[in-house]
JSON list of C-alpha atoms in Angstrom, two decimals:
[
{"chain": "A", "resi": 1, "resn": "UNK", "atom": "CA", "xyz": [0.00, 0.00, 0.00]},
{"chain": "A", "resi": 2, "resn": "UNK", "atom": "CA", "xyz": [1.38, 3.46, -0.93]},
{"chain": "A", "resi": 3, "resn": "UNK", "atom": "CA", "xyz": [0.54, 6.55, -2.62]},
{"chain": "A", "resi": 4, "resn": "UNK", "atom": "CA", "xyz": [3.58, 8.76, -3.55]},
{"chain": "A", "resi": 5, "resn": "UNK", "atom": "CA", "xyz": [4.28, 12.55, -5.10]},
{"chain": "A", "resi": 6, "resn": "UNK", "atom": "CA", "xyz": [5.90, 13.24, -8.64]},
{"chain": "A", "resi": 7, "resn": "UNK", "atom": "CA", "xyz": [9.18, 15.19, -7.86]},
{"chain": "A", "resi": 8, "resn": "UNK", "atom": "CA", "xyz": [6.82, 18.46, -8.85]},
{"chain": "A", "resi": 9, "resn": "UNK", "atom": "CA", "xyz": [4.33, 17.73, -6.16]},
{"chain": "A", "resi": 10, "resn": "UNK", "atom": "CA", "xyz": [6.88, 16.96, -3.52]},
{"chain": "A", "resi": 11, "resn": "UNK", "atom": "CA", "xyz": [8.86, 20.59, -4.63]},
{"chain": "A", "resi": 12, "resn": "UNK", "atom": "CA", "xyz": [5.51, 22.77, -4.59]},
{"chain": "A", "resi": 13, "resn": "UNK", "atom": "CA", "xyz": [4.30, 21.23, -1.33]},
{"chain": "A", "resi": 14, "resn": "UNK", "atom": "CA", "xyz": [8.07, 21.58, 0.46]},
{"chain": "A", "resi": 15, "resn": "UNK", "atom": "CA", "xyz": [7.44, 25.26, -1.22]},
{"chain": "A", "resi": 16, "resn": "UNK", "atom": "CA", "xyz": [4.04, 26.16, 0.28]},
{"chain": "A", "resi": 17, "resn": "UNK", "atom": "CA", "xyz": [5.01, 24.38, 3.49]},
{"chain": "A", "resi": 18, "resn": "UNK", "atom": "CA", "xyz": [8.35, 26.94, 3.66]},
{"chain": "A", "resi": 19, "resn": "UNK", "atom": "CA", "xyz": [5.94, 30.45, 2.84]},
{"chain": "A", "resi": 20, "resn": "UNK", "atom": "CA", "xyz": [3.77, 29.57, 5.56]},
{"chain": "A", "resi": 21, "resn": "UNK", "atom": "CA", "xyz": [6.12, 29.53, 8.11]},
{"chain": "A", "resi": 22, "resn": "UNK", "atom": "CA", "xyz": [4.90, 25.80, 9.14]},
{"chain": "A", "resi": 23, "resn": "UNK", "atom": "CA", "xyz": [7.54, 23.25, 9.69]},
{"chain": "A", "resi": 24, "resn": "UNK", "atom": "CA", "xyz": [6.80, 19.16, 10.56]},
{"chain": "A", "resi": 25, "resn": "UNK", "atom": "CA", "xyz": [3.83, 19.04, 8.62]},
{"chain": "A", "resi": 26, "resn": "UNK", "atom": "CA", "xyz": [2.61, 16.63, 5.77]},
{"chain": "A", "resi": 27, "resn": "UNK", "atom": "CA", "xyz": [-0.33, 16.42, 2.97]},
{"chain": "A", "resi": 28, "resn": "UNK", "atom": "CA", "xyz": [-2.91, 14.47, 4.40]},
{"chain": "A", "resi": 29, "resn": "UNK", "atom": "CA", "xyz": [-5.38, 12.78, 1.73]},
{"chain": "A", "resi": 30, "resn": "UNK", "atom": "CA", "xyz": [-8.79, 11.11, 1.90]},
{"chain": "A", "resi": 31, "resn": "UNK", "atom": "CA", "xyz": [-11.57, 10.40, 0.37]},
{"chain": "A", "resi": 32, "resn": "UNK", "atom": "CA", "xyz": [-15.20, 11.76, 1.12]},
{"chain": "A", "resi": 33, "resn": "UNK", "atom": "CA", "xyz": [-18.20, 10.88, -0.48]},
{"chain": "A", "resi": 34, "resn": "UNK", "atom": "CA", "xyz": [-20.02, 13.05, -2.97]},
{"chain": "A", "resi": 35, "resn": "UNK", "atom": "CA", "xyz": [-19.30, 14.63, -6.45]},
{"chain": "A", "resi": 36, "resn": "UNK", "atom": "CA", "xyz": [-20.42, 13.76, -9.81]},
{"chain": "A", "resi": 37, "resn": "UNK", "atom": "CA", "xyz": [-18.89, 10.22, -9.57]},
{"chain": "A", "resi": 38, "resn": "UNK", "atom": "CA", "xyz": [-19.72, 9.12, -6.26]},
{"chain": "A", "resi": 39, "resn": "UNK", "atom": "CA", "xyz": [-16.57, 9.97, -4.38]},
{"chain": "A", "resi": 40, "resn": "UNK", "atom": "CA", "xyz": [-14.23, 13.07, -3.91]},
{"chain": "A", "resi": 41, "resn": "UNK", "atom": "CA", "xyz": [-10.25, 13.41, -3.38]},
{"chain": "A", "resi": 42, "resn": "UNK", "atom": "CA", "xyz": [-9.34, 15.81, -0.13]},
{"chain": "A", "resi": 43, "resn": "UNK", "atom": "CA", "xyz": [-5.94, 17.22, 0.22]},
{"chain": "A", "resi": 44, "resn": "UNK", "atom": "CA", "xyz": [-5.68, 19.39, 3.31]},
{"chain": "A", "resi": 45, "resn": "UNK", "atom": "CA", "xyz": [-1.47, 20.52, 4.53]},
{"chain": "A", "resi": 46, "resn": "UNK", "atom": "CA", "xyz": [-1.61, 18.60, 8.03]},
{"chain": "A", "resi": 47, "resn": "UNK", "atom": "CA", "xyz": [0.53, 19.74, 11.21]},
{"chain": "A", "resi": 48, "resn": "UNK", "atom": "CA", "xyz": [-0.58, 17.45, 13.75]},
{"chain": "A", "resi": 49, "resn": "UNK", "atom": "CA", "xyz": [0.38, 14.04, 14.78]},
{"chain": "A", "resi": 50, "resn": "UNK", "atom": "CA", "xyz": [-1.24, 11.66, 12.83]},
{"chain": "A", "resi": 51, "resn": "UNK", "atom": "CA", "xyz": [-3.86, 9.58, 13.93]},
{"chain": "A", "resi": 52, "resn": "UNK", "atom": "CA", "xyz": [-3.32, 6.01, 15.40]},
{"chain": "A", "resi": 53, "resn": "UNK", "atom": "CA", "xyz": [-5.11, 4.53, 12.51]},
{"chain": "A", "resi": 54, "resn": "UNK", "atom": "CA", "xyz": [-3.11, 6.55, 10.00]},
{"chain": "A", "resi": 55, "resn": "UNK", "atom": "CA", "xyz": [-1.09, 5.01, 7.28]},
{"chain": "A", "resi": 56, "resn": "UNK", "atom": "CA", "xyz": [2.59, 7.16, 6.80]},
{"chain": "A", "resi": 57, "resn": "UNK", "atom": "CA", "xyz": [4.30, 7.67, 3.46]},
{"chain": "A", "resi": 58, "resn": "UNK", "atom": "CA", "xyz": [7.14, 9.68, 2.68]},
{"chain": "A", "resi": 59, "resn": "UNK", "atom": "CA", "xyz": [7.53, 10.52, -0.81]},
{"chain": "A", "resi": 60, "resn": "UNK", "atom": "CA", "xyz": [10.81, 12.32, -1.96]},
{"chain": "A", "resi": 61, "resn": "UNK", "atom": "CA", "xyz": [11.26, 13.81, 1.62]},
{"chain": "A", "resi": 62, "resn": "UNK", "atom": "CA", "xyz": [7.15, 14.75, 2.01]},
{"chain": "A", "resi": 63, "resn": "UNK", "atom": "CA", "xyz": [5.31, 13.19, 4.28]},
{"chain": "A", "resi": 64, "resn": "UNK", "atom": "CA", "xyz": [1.39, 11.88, 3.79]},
{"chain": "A", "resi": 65, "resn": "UNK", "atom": "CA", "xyz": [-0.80, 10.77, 6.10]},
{"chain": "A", "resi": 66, "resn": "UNK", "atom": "CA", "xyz": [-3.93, 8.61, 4.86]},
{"chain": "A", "resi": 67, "resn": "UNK", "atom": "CA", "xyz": [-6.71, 7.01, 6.79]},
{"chain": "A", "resi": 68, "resn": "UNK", "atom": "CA", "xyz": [-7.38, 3.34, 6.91]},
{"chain": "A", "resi": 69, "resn": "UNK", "atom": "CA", "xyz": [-10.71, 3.79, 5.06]},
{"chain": "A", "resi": 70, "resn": "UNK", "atom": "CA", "xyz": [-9.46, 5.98, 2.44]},
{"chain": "A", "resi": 71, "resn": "UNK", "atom": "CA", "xyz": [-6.42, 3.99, 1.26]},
{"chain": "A", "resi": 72, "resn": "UNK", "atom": "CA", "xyz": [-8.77, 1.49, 0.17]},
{"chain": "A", "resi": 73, "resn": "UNK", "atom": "CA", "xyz": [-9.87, 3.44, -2.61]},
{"chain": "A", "resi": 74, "resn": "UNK", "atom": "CA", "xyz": [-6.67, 5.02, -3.36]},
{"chain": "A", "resi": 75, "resn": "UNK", "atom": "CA", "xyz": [-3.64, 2.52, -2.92]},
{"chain": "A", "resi": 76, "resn": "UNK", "atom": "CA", "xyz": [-1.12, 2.97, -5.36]},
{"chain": "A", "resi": 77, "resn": "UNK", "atom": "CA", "xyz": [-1.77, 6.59, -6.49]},
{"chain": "A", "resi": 78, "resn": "UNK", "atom": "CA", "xyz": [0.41, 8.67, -7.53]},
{"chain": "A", "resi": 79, "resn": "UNK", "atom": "CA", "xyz": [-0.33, 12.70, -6.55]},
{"chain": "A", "resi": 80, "resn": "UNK", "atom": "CA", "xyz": [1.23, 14.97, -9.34]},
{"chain": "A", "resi": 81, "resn": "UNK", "atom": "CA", "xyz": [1.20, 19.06, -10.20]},
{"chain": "A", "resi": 82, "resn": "UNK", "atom": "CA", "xyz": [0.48, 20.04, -13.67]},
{"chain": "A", "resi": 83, "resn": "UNK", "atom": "CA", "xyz": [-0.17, 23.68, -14.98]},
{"chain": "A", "resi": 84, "resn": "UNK", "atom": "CA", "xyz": [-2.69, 24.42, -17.24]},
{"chain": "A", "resi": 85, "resn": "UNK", "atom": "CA", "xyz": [-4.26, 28.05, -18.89]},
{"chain": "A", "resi": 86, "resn": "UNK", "atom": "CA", "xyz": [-6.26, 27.94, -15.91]},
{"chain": "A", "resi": 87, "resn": "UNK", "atom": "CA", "xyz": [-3.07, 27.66, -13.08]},
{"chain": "A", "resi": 88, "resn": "UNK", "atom": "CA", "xyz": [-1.79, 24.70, -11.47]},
{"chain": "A", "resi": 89, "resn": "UNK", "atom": "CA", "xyz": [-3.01, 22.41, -9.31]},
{"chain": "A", "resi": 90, "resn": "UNK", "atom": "CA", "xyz": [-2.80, 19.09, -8.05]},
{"chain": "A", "resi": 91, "resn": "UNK", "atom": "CA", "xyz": [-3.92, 16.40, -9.73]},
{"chain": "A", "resi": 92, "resn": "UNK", "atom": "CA", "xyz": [-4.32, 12.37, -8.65]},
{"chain": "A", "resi": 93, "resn": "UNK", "atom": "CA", "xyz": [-3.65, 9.53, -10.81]},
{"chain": "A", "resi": 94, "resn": "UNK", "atom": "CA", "xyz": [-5.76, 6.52, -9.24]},
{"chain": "A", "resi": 95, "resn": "UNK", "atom": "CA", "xyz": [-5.34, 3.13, -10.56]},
{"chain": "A", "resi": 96, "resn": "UNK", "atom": "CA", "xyz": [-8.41, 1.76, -8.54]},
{"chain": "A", "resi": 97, "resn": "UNK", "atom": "CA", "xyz": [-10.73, 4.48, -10.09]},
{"chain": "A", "resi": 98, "resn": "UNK", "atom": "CA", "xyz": [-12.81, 3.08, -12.95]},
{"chain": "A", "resi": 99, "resn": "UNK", "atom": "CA", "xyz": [-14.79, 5.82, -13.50]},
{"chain": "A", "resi": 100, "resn": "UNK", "atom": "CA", "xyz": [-13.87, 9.92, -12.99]},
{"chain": "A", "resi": 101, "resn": "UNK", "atom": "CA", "xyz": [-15.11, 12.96, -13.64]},
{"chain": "A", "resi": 102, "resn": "UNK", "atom": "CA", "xyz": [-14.34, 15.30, -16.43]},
{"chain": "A", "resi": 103, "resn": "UNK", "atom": "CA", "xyz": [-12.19, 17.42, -14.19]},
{"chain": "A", "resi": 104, "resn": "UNK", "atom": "CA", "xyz": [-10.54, 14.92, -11.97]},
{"chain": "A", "resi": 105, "resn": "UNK", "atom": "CA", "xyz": [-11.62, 15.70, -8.70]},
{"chain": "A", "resi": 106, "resn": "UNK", "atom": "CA", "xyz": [-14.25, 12.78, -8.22]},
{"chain": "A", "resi": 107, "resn": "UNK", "atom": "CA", "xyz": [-14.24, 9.25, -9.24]},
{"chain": "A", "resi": 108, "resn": "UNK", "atom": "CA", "xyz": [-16.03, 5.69, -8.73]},
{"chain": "A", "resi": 109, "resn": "UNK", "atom": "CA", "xyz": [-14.30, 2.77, -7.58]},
{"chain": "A", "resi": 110, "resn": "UNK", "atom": "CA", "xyz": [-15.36, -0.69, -9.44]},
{"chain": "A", "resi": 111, "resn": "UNK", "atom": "CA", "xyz": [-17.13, -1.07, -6.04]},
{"chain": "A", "resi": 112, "resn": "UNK", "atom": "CA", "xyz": [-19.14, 1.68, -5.88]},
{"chain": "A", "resi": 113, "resn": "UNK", "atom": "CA", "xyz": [-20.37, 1.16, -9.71]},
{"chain": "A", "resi": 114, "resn": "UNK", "atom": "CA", "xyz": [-23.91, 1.70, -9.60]},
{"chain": "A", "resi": 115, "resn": "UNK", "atom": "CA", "xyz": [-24.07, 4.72, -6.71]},
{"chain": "A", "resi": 116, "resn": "UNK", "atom": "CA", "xyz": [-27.22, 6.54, -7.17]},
{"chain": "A", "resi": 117, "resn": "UNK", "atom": "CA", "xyz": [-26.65, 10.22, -8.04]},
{"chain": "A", "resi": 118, "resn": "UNK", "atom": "CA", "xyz": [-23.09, 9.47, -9.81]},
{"chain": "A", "resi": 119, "resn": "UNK", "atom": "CA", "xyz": [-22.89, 11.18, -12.87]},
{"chain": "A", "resi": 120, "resn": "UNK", "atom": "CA", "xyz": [-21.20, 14.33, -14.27]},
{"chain": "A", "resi": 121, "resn": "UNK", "atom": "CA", "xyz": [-22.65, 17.42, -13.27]},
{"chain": "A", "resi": 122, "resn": "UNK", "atom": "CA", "xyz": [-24.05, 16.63, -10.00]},
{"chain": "A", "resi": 123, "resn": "UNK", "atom": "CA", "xyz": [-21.20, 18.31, -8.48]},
{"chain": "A", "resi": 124, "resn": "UNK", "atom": "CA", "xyz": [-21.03, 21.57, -10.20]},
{"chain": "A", "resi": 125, "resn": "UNK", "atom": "CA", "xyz": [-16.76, 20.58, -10.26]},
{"chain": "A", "resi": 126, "resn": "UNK", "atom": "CA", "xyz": [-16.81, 20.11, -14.22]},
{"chain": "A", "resi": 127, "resn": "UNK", "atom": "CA", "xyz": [-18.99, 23.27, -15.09]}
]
């Protein structure tokens, strides 16, 4: 089990974590449910200690902190930045998703296939 950063992540996040001003902190990631395929990607900087349940990666010298639950649907992704003419984000590659949104920031697991609701649009994400 593991999700890791592209060398761009891991430089933009050690960047961001350096012009706040906050030091020992990681990218914690999970899963909530919602969006136009059934289940959204959460990315919040995290400068606590993680949970007890918490699984702990380091990924080119940035640490991530994922819940039990959540790695379930999201083992083995990899978290890159890209840049588009609309600015730069991050963006998750997810081998477990079978279905995602237009923009990227929901998907469906072959699991939740079927979720009432799921569809593009209902989350207002894609436009």
């Amino acid at each position: 089990m593991a999700i890791t950063l592209s060398e761009r992540a891991a430089h933009e996040l050690k960047t961001l974590l350096e012009e706040s001003g906050i030091q020992n902190a990681g990218l914690r990631v999970w899963v909530a449910g919602g969006g136009c395929s059934g289940l959204q990607y959460q990315m919040a900087i995290d400068d606590a200690e993680p949970e007890e349940t918490d699984l702990v990666f380091d990924s080119h010298g940035v640490k991530i902190y994922v819940d039990s639950l959540s790695i379930r649907y999201m083992d083995g992704s990899h978290i890159d930045y890209v840049e588009d003419m609309f600015g730069g984000g991050f963006k998750i590659d997810n081998p477990n998703a079978v279905n995602s949104c237009g923009c990227g920031s929901s998907f469906q697991t072959e699991d939740e296939m079927g979720t009432p609701g799921a569809g593009c649009g209902s989350c207002r994400c894609c436009g």
